[in-house]
Coordinates of C-alpha atoms in Angstrom, one line a residue:
Chain A
M1 CA 118.3 90.2 1.6
E2 CA 116.1 87.2 2.2
V3 CA 115.5 86.5 5.9
R4 CA 114.0 83.1 7.2
V5 CA 113.1 82.4 10.7
E6 CA 112.8 78.8 11.6
N7 CA 110.8 77.1 14.5
I8 CA 112.1 80.2 16.7
R9 CA 111.0 79.8 20.4
K10 CA 111.6 82.4 23.1
E11 CA 111.2 82.4 26.7
F12 CA 111.8 85.2 29.2
E13 CA 112.6 83.5 32.5
R14 CA 110.2 80.5 31.6
F15 CA 107.4 82.8 30.3
P16 CA 107.1 81.9 26.6
A17 CA 106.9 84.9 24.5
L18 CA 107.1 82.9 21.3
H19 CA 106.1 79.5 20.5
D20 CA 107.5 77.8 17.5
V21 CA 107.4 80.8 14.8
S22 CA 108.6 80.1 11.3
L23 CA 108.5 83.0 8.8
S24 CA 110.2 83.6 5.4
I25 CA 110.8 87.1 4.5
R26 CA 111.5 87.9 0.8
S27 CA 114.1 90.0 -0.4
G28 CA 113.0 93.5 -1.0
E29 CA 109.7 93.1 0.6
L30 CA 107.9 95.3 3.0
I31 CA 106.3 93.3 5.4
A32 CA 104.3 94.0 8.8
L33 CA 104.2 92.3 12.1
L34 CA 100.8 92.8 13.3
G35 CA 99.3 92.1 16.6
P36 CA 97.9 93.2 19.9
S37 CA 100.5 94.0 22.7
G38 CA 101.9 90.9 24.1
S39 CA 101.6 89.1 20.9
G40 CA 105.1 88.6 20.5
K41 CA 105.8 90.8 17.5
T42 CA 108.5 93.2 19.0
T43 CA 110.3 90.0 20.3
L44 CA 110.4 88.5 16.9
L45 CA 111.9 91.8 15.5
R46 CA 114.6 91.9 18.1
L47 CA 115.3 88.1 17.5
I48 CA 115.9 88.7 14.0
A49 CA 118.0 92.0 14.8
G50 CA 120.0 89.8 17.3
L51 CA 119.1 92.1 20.3
E52 CA 117.8 88.9 21.8
A53 CA 118.9 85.5 21.6
P54 CA 116.3 82.7 20.7
T55 CA 115.7 79.9 23.4
Q56 CA 115.4 77.4 20.4
G57 CA 115.2 77.8 16.6
K58 CA 117.4 79.3 13.8
I59 CA 117.4 82.4 11.8
F60 CA 119.0 82.8 8.3
F61 CA 120.1 85.7 6.3
G62 CA 120.1 84.5 2.6
D63 CA 121.9 81.0 3.2
D64 CA 123.9 82.2 6.1
D65 CA 122.9 80.8 9.5
A66 CA 123.0 84.1 11.5
S67 CA 121.6 82.4 14.5
Y68 CA 125.0 82.6 16.6
K69 CA 126.1 86.1 15.0
S70 CA 126.1 88.9 17.4
V71 CA 123.9 92.1 16.4
Q72 CA 127.1 93.9 15.0
E73 CA 127.8 90.9 12.8
R74 CA 124.3 90.8 11.3
N75 CA 124.5 94.4 9.6
I76 CA 120.9 95.2 10.3
G77 CA 119.3 98.6 10.5
F78 CA 117.2 99.0 13.6
V79 CA 114.9 101.9 14.1
F80 CA 113.4 102.3 17.7
Q81 CA 110.0 103.5 18.7
H82 CA 111.5 106.2 20.6
Y83 CA 114.1 106.9 18.0
A84 CA 117.1 106.5 20.3
L85 CA 119.1 109.3 18.6
F86 CA 122.3 110.1 20.3
R87 CA 121.2 113.5 21.8
H88 CA 124.7 115.1 22.3
M89 CA 125.5 114.5 18.5
T90 CA 124.2 116.6 15.6
V91 CA 121.9 115.1 13.0
L92 CA 124.8 114.5 10.6
D93 CA 126.8 113.0 13.2
N94 CA 124.1 110.7 14.1
V95 CA 123.5 109.3 10.6
A96 CA 127.3 109.1 10.3
F97 CA 127.8 107.2 13.3
G98 CA 127.5 103.7 11.7
L99 CA 130.3 104.4 9.3
K100 CA 132.5 106.1 11.8
V101 CA 132.7 103.2 14.3
R102 CA 133.8 100.9 11.6
P103 CA 137.1 99.4 11.8
S104 CA 139.8 101.2 10.0
S105 CA 140.0 98.5 7.1
R106 CA 136.1 99.1 6.2
R107 CA 135.7 102.8 7.2
P108 CA 135.2 105.2 4.2
T109 CA 137.3 108.3 4.3
K110 CA 136.1 111.5 6.4
A111 CA 134.8 113.0 3.2
E112 CA 133.1 109.9 1.9
I113 CA 131.0 109.5 5.3
R114 CA 130.1 113.1 5.2
E115 CA 128.7 112.9 1.7
R116 CA 126.8 109.3 2.3
A117 CA 125.2 111.1 5.4
S118 CA 124.5 114.3 3.6
K119 CA 122.8 112.1 0.8
L120 CA 120.9 110.0 3.2
L121 CA 119.6 113.4 4.8
D122 CA 118.6 114.4 1.3
L123 CA 116.6 111.3 0.8
V124 CA 114.8 111.6 4.1
Q125 CA 114.3 115.3 3.2
L126 CA 116.0 116.8 5.9
S127 CA 119.1 118.6 4.2
G128 CA 119.6 121.7 5.9
L129 CA 119.2 120.5 9.4
E130 CA 122.7 118.7 9.6
K131 CA 123.8 121.1 12.3
R132 CA 120.8 120.6 14.7
Y133 CA 120.6 118.5 17.7
P134 CA 117.9 115.8 18.0
T135 CA 116.2 118.1 20.7
Q136 CA 115.7 120.9 18.2
L137 CA 113.5 118.5 16.0
S138 CA 109.9 117.4 15.8
G139 CA 108.8 114.0 16.4
G140 CA 108.3 113.2 12.8
Q141 CA 111.8 114.7 12.1
R142 CA 113.6 112.7 14.5
Q143 CA 112.0 109.4 13.1
R144 CA 113.2 110.3 9.9
V145 CA 116.7 111.0 11.2
A146 CA 116.6 107.4 12.9
L147 CA 115.7 105.9 9.6
A148 CA 118.6 107.6 7.7
R149 CA 120.9 106.5 10.5
A150 CA 119.7 102.9 10.0
M151 CA 120.1 103.0 6.3
A152 CA 123.7 104.7 6.5
V153 CA 125.2 101.2 7.3
E154 CA 123.5 99.6 4.1
P155 CA 121.8 97.0 6.2
N156 CA 120.9 93.4 5.1
V157 CA 117.5 94.2 6.5
L158 CA 115.6 97.2 7.8
L159 CA 113.9 96.4 11.2
L160 CA 111.4 99.3 12.3
D161 CA 109.9 98.8 15.9
E162 CA 106.3 100.7 15.9
P163 CA 108.0 103.5 13.7
F164 CA 105.1 105.7 14.1
G165 CA 103.9 104.7 17.4
A166 CA 105.1 107.9 19.0
L167 CA 103.6 110.5 16.6
D168 CA 100.2 112.2 16.2
A169 CA 97.9 111.1 14.0
Q170 CA 98.4 113.4 10.7
V171 CA 102.5 113.1 10.9
R172 CA 101.7 109.3 10.9
K173 CA 99.6 109.6 7.7
D174 CA 102.3 111.6 6.0
L175 CA 105.3 109.6 7.1
R176 CA 103.5 106.2 6.2
K177 CA 103.2 107.4 2.6
W178 CA 106.7 108.8 2.7
L179 CA 108.2 105.5 4.0
R180 CA 106.4 103.4 1.3
E181 CA 108.1 105.9 -1.4
I182 CA 111.5 105.5 0.4
H183 CA 111.2 101.7 0.3
D184 CA 110.3 101.7 -3.5
Q185 CA 113.3 104.0 -4.0
T186 CA 115.8 102.0 -2.0
G187 CA 114.3 98.6 -2.3
H188 CA 115.5 97.3 1.3
T189 CA 114.2 94.4 2.8
T190 CA 112.0 95.9 5.5
V191 CA 110.1 94.6 8.8
F192 CA 108.0 96.8 10.5
V193 CA 106.1 96.2 13.9
T194 CA 102.6 97.8 14.3
H195 CA 99.6 97.2 16.3
D196 CA 97.6 99.6 14.0
Q197 CA 96.1 97.5 11.4
E198 CA 95.3 100.5 9.1
E199 CA 98.8 101.1 8.9
A200 CA 99.9 97.7 8.0
L201 CA 97.0 97.2 5.3
E202 CA 98.0 100.5 3.8
L203 CA 101.7 100.1 3.9
A204 CA 102.8 96.5 3.7
D205 CA 103.2 94.0 0.8
R206 CA 102.6 91.1 3.1
I207 CA 101.3 91.1 6.9
V208 CA 102.0 88.5 9.7
V209 CA 99.3 88.7 11.9
M210 CA 100.3 87.6 15.5
S211 CA 98.7 86.6 18.7
Q212 CA 99.7 85.2 21.9
G213 CA 103.3 84.5 20.6
R214 CA 102.0 82.6 17.3
I215 CA 101.5 83.4 13.9
E216 CA 98.0 83.3 13.0
Q217 CA 98.2 84.3 9.4
V218 CA 100.5 85.4 6.8
G219 CA 99.2 87.1 3.4
T220 CA 98.7 90.1 1.3
P221 CA 96.5 92.7 2.8
D222 CA 93.8 91.6 0.3
E223 CA 94.2 87.9 1.7
I224 CA 94.1 89.0 5.3
Y225 CA 90.9 91.3 5.0
D226 CA 88.9 89.1 2.7
T227 CA 89.8 85.5 3.7
P228 CA 90.7 85.4 7.5
V229 CA 91.9 82.0 8.4
S230 CA 90.8 82.2 12.1
P231 CA 88.3 83.9 14.4
F232 CA 91.2 86.0 15.8
V233 CA 92.2 87.5 12.4
F234 CA 88.5 88.1 11.6
R235 CA 88.0 89.9 14.9
F236 CA 91.3 91.8 14.9
I237 CA 91.3 93.1 11.2
G238 CA 88.6 95.4 10.5
Q239 CA 85.1 95.2 11.8
S240 CA 83.3 91.8 12.3
N241 CA 80.1 90.3 13.6
C242 CA 80.1 86.9 15.4
L243 CA 76.9 84.9 15.8
K244 CA 76.3 81.6 17.6
V245 CA 74.7 79.2 14.9
R246 CA 74.1 75.7 14.3
V247 CA 74.5 73.7 11.2
A248 CA 72.0 71.2 10.4
N249 CA 70.6 69.6 7.2
G250 CA 73.2 71.4 5.1
E251 CA 72.0 74.8 6.3
I252 CA 72.8 77.4 8.8
W253 CA 70.4 77.8 11.5
L254 CA 70.0 80.7 14.0
D255 CA 67.7 79.7 16.9
D256 CA 65.0 77.6 15.3
R257 CA 65.1 79.2 12.0
P258 CA 67.3 78.8 8.8
I259 CA 68.8 81.9 7.8
G260 CA 69.3 81.0 4.1
L261 CA 72.8 80.4 4.0
P262 CA 73.9 76.9 2.8
A263 CA 76.5 74.8 4.5
K264 CA 76.8 71.6 2.6
D265 CA 80.1 70.5 3.5
E266 CA 80.0 71.4 7.0
A267 CA 79.8 68.8 9.9
E268 CA 76.5 69.4 11.7
G269 CA 76.4 71.1 15.1
E270 CA 77.2 74.3 16.9
A271 CA 79.3 76.9 15.1
L272 CA 80.4 80.5 15.0
L273 CA 79.4 82.7 11.9
Y274 CA 81.6 85.6 11.0
F275 CA 80.7 88.4 8.6
R276 CA 81.7 92.0 8.1
P277 CA 79.3 94.9 8.7
H278 CA 79.4 95.8 5.1
D279 CA 78.9 92.4 3.5
I280 CA 75.3 92.1 3.9
E281 CA 72.1 92.7 1.8
I282 CA 68.8 93.8 3.1
R283 CA 66.0 91.5 2.6
D284 CA 62.2 92.6 2.4
G285 CA 60.4 89.5 3.3
C286 CA 62.2 87.1 5.9
G287 CA 62.0 83.8 4.2
G288 CA 65.8 82.7 5.4
C289 CA 67.4 85.8 6.8
I290 CA 68.7 87.4 10.0
A291 CA 66.0 89.8 11.5
G292 CA 66.6 92.2 14.4
V293 CA 65.4 95.3 16.2
V294 CA 67.5 98.7 15.4
A295 CA 68.9 99.5 18.8
A296 CA 71.0 102.3 17.5
S297 CA 71.8 104.1 14.5
R298 CA 75.0 106.1 13.8
R299 CA 76.4 108.2 11.1
V300 CA 80.1 107.3 10.4
A301 CA 81.6 109.3 7.7
G302 CA 80.2 108.0 4.4
T303 CA 78.2 105.3 5.7
R304 CA 75.3 104.7 8.4
H305 CA 76.0 102.1 11.1
L306 CA 72.9 100.2 12.3
E307 CA 73.0 98.2 15.6
L308 CA 70.5 95.4 15.7
E309 CA 69.3 92.9 18.3
I310 CA 69.2 89.6 17.0
G311 CA 67.5 86.3 18.0
N312 CA 66.7 84.9 21.5
G313 CA 70.2 85.9 23.0
H314 CA 69.6 89.6 21.8
A315 CA 73.1 89.4 20.4
L316 CA 74.1 92.9 19.1
M317 CA 74.9 92.9 15.4
E318 CA 76.4 95.9 13.4
I319 CA 75.8 96.5 9.9
E320 CA 76.9 99.3 7.5
L321 CA 74.6 100.7 4.9
P322 CA 75.1 103.7 2.4
P323 CA 73.0 106.5 4.2
E324 CA 70.3 106.6 1.5
R325 CA 69.7 103.1 1.9
A326 CA 69.5 103.2 5.4
A327 CA 66.9 106.2 5.2
A328 CA 64.9 103.9 2.8
V329 CA 64.6 101.1 5.3
D330 CA 63.5 103.6 8.1
R331 CA 61.8 100.7 10.3
S332 CA 62.5 99.5 13.7
R333 CA 62.6 95.9 12.5
L334 CA 65.1 94.9 9.9
A335 CA 66.1 91.9 8.0
F336 CA 69.3 90.9 6.3
R337 CA 71.4 88.1 5.0
P338 CA 75.3 88.0 4.9
T339 CA 76.8 87.8 1.5
K340 CA 80.3 87.0 2.5
W341 CA 80.7 84.9 5.6
K342 CA 82.9 82.2 7.2
L343 CA 81.9 79.4 9.6
F344 CA 84.4 78.6 12.6
R345 CA 84.0 75.8 15.2
E346 CA 84.7 76.6 18.7
Chain B
M1 CA 71.2 138.5 38.0
A2 CA 73.3 141.7 38.9
H3 CA 74.6 139.8 41.9
D4 CA 76.1 136.9 39.7
T5 CA 78.0 139.6 37.5
Q6 CA 79.5 141.2 40.4
A7 CA 80.7 137.9 41.7
L8 CA 82.2 137.2 38.5
A9 CA 84.2 140.7 38.3
P10 CA 87.9 140.2 37.8
G11 CA 88.9 141.9 40.9
N12 CA 87.2 139.4 43.0
Y13 CA 89.4 136.5 42.0
A14 CA 92.3 137.9 44.0
R15 CA 90.6 137.0 47.1
V16 CA 90.6 133.4 46.0
G17 CA 94.1 133.1 44.4
K18 CA 95.7 129.8 43.7
A19 CA 94.9 127.1 45.9
T20 CA 98.2 126.3 47.3
T21 CA 99.0 130.0 48.2
E22 CA 98.9 130.7 52.1
R23 CA 97.6 133.8 53.9
P24 CA 100.0 136.5 54.3
L25 CA 100.6 135.8 58.1
A26 CA 101.3 132.3 57.6
R27 CA 103.6 132.9 54.7
W28 CA 105.8 135.4 56.7
T29 CA 105.9 133.1 59.6
L30 CA 107.1 130.2 57.5
I31 CA 109.6 132.5 55.6
G32 CA 110.8 134.1 58.9
I33 CA 111.6 130.8 60.7
S34 CA 113.5 129.5 57.7
L35 CA 115.6 132.7 57.4
V36 CA 116.5 132.9 61.3
F37 CA 117.5 129.3 61.0
L38 CA 119.8 129.7 57.9
L39 CA 121.3 132.7 59.8
L40 CA 122.0 131.0 62.9
I41 CA 123.2 127.7 62.0
L42 CA 124.7 128.3 58.5
L43 CA 125.7 132.1 57.9
L44 CA 126.9 133.0 61.4
P45 CA 129.0 130.1 61.7
L46 CA 130.6 130.5 58.2
A47 CA 131.1 134.3 58.8
A48 CA 132.8 133.3 62.2
V49 CA 135.4 131.1 60.5
F50 CA 136.4 133.9 58.4
F51 CA 136.2 136.6 61.2
E52 CA 138.4 134.4 63.5
A53 CA 141.0 133.6 60.8
L54 CA 141.7 137.4 60.1
R55 CA 141.4 138.5 63.7
K56 CA 145.0 139.2 63.9
G57 CA 145.3 140.8 60.3
P58 CA 146.1 139.2 57.0
E59 CA 149.7 138.8 57.9
A60 CA 149.1 136.2 60.8
F61 CA 146.5 134.5 58.5
L62 CA 149.2 133.9 55.5
E63 CA 151.7 133.0 58.2
A64 CA 149.6 130.3 59.5
L65 CA 149.2 128.9 56.1
A66 CA 152.8 129.0 55.4
D67 CA 153.4 126.8 58.4
P68 CA 155.3 123.5 57.0
E69 CA 152.9 121.3 58.8
T70 CA 150.0 122.9 57.5
F71 CA 151.3 122.9 54.2
S72 CA 152.1 119.1 54.4
A73 CA 148.4 118.6 55.6
I74 CA 147.1 120.6 52.5
R75 CA 149.5 118.3 50.4
L76 CA 148.3 115.2 51.9
T77 CA 144.5 116.3 51.6
L78 CA 145.1 116.7 48.0
I79 CA 147.1 113.5 47.6
V80 CA 144.4 111.5 49.3
A81 CA 141.6 113.0 47.4
G82 CA 143.5 112.6 44.1
I83 CA 143.6 109.0 44.5
S84 CA 140.2 108.3 46.1
V85 CA 138.0 110.2 43.8
P86 CA 139.4 108.5 40.5
L87 CA 139.0 105.1 42.3
N88 CA 135.4 106.0 43.1
L89 CA 134.8 107.5 39.7
V90 CA 135.7 103.9 38.3
F91 CA 133.8 102.0 40.8
G92 CA 130.9 104.5 40.6
I93 CA 130.5 103.9 36.7
A94 CA 131.1 100.4 36.9
A95 CA 128.6 99.7 39.7
A96 CA 126.0 102.2 38.1
W97 CA 126.2 100.3 34.9
A98 CA 125.8 96.9 36.1
I99 CA 122.7 98.2 38.0
A100 CA 121.2 100.3 35.5
K101 CA 121.7 98.2 32.6
F102 CA 121.5 94.5 33.5
E103 CA 119.4 92.2 35.5
F104 CA 121.0 89.9 37.8
K105 CA 120.5 88.1 40.9
G106 CA 121.6 90.1 43.9
K107 CA 121.1 93.5 42.3
A108 CA 118.9 94.6 45.1
F109 CA 121.4 93.5 47.5
L110 CA 124.2 95.4 45.8
T111 CA 122.1 98.4 45.6
T112 CA 121.6 98.4 49.4
L113 CA 125.3 97.7 50.0
I114 CA 126.2 100.9 48.1
D115 CA 124.4 102.9 50.5
L116 CA 126.2 101.1 53.6
P117 CA 128.7 104.1 54.2
F118 CA 125.7 106.5 54.3
S119 CA 124.1 104.7 57.3
V120 CA 127.4 103.8 59.1
S121 CA 128.9 106.2 61.4
P122 CA 132.3 107.4 59.8
V123 CA 134.2 106.3 63.2
I124 CA 133.0 102.7 62.3
S125 CA 134.1 103.0 58.8
G126 CA 137.7 104.1 60.1
L127 CA 137.5 101.3 62.9
V128 CA 137.0 98.4 60.6
F129 CA 140.3 99.1 58.8
V130 CA 142.0 99.4 62.2
L131 CA 140.6 96.0 62.9
L132 CA 141.6 94.7 59.4
F133 CA 145.1 96.0 59.4
G134 CA 146.1 96.5 63.0
S135 CA 148.9 94.9 64.9
H136 CA 146.5 92.4 66.2
S137 CA 144.6 91.4 63.0
I138 CA 144.9 88.2 61.2
L139 CA 146.8 90.1 58.2
A140 CA 149.3 91.7 60.4
P141 CA 152.0 89.1 60.3
Y142 CA 151.9 89.1 56.5
L143 CA 151.9 92.8 56.0
Q144 CA 154.8 92.9 58.6
S145 CA 156.9 90.4 56.7
Y146 CA 156.5 92.1 53.6
G147 CA 157.1 95.5 55.1
I148 CA 153.8 96.9 53.9
K149 CA 152.8 99.7 56.1
I150 CA 148.8 100.6 55.7
L151 CA 147.7 101.9 59.1
F152 CA 148.9 105.2 60.1
A153 CA 150.1 106.0 56.8
V154 CA 148.6 107.2 53.5
P155 CA 147.1 103.8 52.1
A156 CA 145.0 103.8 55.4
L157 CA 143.8 107.3 54.8
V158 CA 142.9 106.6 51.1
L159 CA 141.0 103.3 51.9
A160 CA 139.0 105.2 54.8
T161 CA 138.2 108.2 52.4
V162 CA 137.3 105.7 49.7
F163 CA 135.0 103.7 51.9
V164 CA 133.0 106.9 53.1
T165 CA 132.7 108.5 49.6
F166 CA 132.1 105.5 47.6
P167 CA 128.2 106.1 47.5
F168 CA 128.3 109.6 45.9
I169 CA 129.0 109.0 42.2
A170 CA 127.4 105.7 41.9
R171 CA 124.2 107.1 43.6
E172 CA 124.4 109.9 41.2
L173 CA 124.5 107.9 38.2
I174 CA 122.1 104.7 38.9
P175 CA 118.9 106.8 38.7
L176 CA 120.4 108.9 35.8
M177 CA 121.4 105.7 33.9
Q178 CA 118.0 103.8 34.9
E179 CA 116.0 106.7 33.3
Q180 CA 117.9 106.8 30.0
G181 CA 117.3 102.9 29.6
T182 CA 119.4 100.8 27.1
S183 CA 117.9 102.0 23.7
D184 CA 120.6 104.3 22.9
E185 CA 123.3 101.4 23.5
E186 CA 121.1 98.9 21.4
A187 CA 121.0 101.5 18.7
A188 CA 124.8 102.1 18.8
L189 CA 125.3 98.0 18.7
S190 CA 123.0 97.7 15.9
L191 CA 124.9 100.3 13.9
G192 CA 128.0 98.0 14.4
A193 CA 129.8 99.7 17.4
S194 CA 131.7 97.6 19.6
G195 CA 131.0 97.5 23.4
W196 CA 133.8 99.8 24.3
Q197 CA 132.8 102.2 21.3
T198 CA 129.3 102.1 22.7
F199 CA 130.4 103.1 26.2
W200 CA 132.8 105.6 24.9
Y201 CA 130.7 107.5 22.4
V202 CA 127.3 106.8 23.8
T203 CA 127.0 106.0 27.3
L204 CA 129.6 108.2 28.7
P205 CA 128.5 111.5 27.0
N206 CA 124.9 110.6 28.0
I207 CA 125.8 110.7 31.8
K208 CA 128.8 113.3 31.6
W209 CA 127.0 116.1 33.6
G210 CA 125.6 113.8 36.2
L211 CA 129.2 112.3 36.6
L212 CA 130.8 115.7 37.1
Y213 CA 128.2 116.3 39.6
G214 CA 128.9 113.2 41.5
V215 CA 132.8 113.8 41.2
L216 CA 132.1 117.3 42.8
L217 CA 130.2 116.0 45.6
C218 CA 132.6 113.1 46.2
N219 CA 135.6 115.5 46.1
A220 CA 133.9 117.9 48.7
R221 CA 133.4 114.9 51.1
A222 CA 136.8 113.3 50.6
M223 CA 138.7 116.6 51.3
G224 CA 136.5 117.1 54.4
E225 CA 136.2 113.9 55.8
F226 CA 137.1 113.8 59.6
G227 CA 135.8 110.7 61.4
A228 CA 137.1 107.7 59.4
V229 CA 140.3 109.4 58.7
S230 CA 141.0 110.4 62.2
V231 CA 140.8 106.7 63.3
V232 CA 143.1 105.5 60.9
S233 CA 145.6 108.5 60.8
G234 CA 147.4 108.2 64.1
H235 CA 147.8 112.2 63.8
I236 CA 151.5 112.2 63.1
R237 CA 152.1 115.8 62.7
G238 CA 153.3 116.7 59.2
V239 CA 153.1 113.2 58.0
T240 CA 149.4 111.6 58.4
N241 CA 147.5 114.8 59.3
T242 CA 145.0 115.8 56.6
M243 CA 143.4 119.4 56.6
P244 CA 140.3 118.6 58.8
L245 CA 142.8 116.9 61.4
Q246 CA 145.2 119.8 61.3
V247 CA 142.4 122.2 62.2
E248 CA 141.6 119.9 65.2
I249 CA 145.1 119.8 66.5
L250 CA 145.6 123.5 66.1
Y251 CA 142.4 124.4 67.6
N252 CA 143.2 122.1 70.7
E253 CA 146.6 123.9 71.1
Y254 CA 144.6 127.2 71.3
N255 CA 146.2 128.3 68.2
F256 CA 142.9 129.8 66.9
V257 CA 144.1 131.9 64.1
A258 CA 145.9 129.0 62.3
A259 CA 142.9 126.8 63.2
F260 CA 140.6 129.0 61.5
A261 CA 142.9 130.0 58.8
V262 CA 143.3 126.3 57.6
A263 CA 139.2 126.1 58.3
T264 CA 138.8 128.9 55.9
L265 CA 140.4 126.8 53.1
L266 CA 137.6 124.0 53.8
A267 CA 134.9 126.6 53.9
L268 CA 136.2 128.0 50.5
L269 CA 136.2 124.5 49.1
A270 CA 132.6 124.2 50.1
L271 CA 131.6 127.5 48.7
V272 CA 133.6 126.7 45.4
T273 CA 131.6 123.2 45.4
L274 CA 128.3 125.1 45.9
V275 CA 128.7 127.5 43.1
L276 CA 129.8 124.9 40.7
K277 CA 127.0 122.6 41.9
T278 CA 124.4 125.4 41.2
L279 CA 126.1 126.1 37.8
L280 CA 125.9 122.5 36.6
E281 CA 122.1 122.3 37.9
L282 CA 121.1 125.5 36.1
R283 CA 122.8 124.4 33.0
Y284 CA 122.1 120.7 32.6
S285 CA 119.0 120.4 34.8
A286 CA 117.3 118.1 32.5
E287 CA 120.0 115.7 32.6
I288 CA 120.7 115.9 36.5
S289 CA 117.1 116.2 37.7
A290 CA 116.6 112.3 37.3
S291 CA 119.2 111.9 40.2
R292 CA 118.5 115.1 42.3
R293 CA 118.0 113.7 45.7
H294 CA 120.6 115.5 47.7

């Protein structure tokens, strides 16, 4: 189901956690709320769920105004970071809980409940563990039970709060892939919160980047990575370099030298130049380039990372080169020019 | 080089041992002191109770217990505990729930207030009810006109007992519920459960062993309470004497066998409570450990 958040504001005892946030989530989409801690992403998720009430603003489920509906009436599926499985119930009873507590008019028969719970356990690849208790499961298995439990009520929207936050790296990777498969099979509209950009980039159809209670950018992983709209997004997603420059005469200047990048439509004055460590080309002669002294050199997996001291301020820039290229330019002084870059004003 | 190898030989580690292990002399002194204390202060008196009760043989013991006044005291104790413990059960759960799961003004004050009976002398706890319901109180005329008798009757005994024992269950549950947090409840609500269903199917099962533990302690104290009950009881034989009061009366009459016979019942209650408490702790330690402060 389509979910629309309109001008939501949330204060906790006068302290604003969300300022005027609007977001439209398409039906069947897998969307990530990404941001550092304190950015308001979990608050937004809990507001959509109805676990918190907004200070201002509206939330729509389809065309229905759900703003004043209780969490029970919204019919959502919520998966908690620490699973929140009912420890005194078996796996099967946990999954069946949402159906069992329905009023008798909407409650399926016992046999139907059992069957649906078993089917869901099949879907999350846990059949055979029906009679186990949560404490007898691994972290990854618990998270899958939690997901099955949330899906059992056929929710309008699935909300996942840092679903892989408490798991170790390898399990995380496996579950990530698996969650994508489940989503493609079931087609639930899904919103998940994460502070792990890799997780968001790999898993989500669209990413909502949040910072300090505001949405910075909404877009596909490609858009977010390739065309960040703010310095925050540039810094937060992937690696980036930031260099203090000046715009003059339709060109970008570092200290007293042009660095060979045009800036025709930019206003003159101070600016910040952002570029990614791998979006650069090495220049031989330095007629319009950035030059620096190699301060450190590290091999990271398939690439070599070079740290350069640039300009009068000795700002540190990091660039990435294929190892064989790095070997070829084995000099203490190096010149390069960004191939993709963006200017922001302070 | 040779010297180094010798120093690292396994046998030599024994002398170093674990950092927290004391020398044998210190160890045995500490253990000795504890054992002597246990023996003198706990075990000897307990043995004396049983010894005195059975001094004139089992017939005299049984006869003492069959006395109608003693029997009435036992009955009264069961009635008072039977009313006070459920009352405190309801109060304890409600208070713990409010304190652990919600934020409100005056929460710290309420938490402190719950501890009040622990810090007030039991005699004072009894006295407040005498002042409140006694013949010179403001309430006295109303109570008299409706023919309600509180003081020197079962209601006062129950009130005094409830007052003295109300921290037990609440104190047991508050840390437990605080540790468990609210995400289980949120999960249940998000799955469509009503508030009552959430309490019944999720909150209560999560705390049941801690609750049982609290009930056990509360019951032991309710049956054994002397001070507060003594002040409000009036010591009417066969009517308002509970077991601890009966023990005192019999003892003051130099009826030692009977006094100690009733005392054995209280001692047995204590022993049964201890055994159950230990069993509970053994089996459900994880759940109870959050609140193990007694």
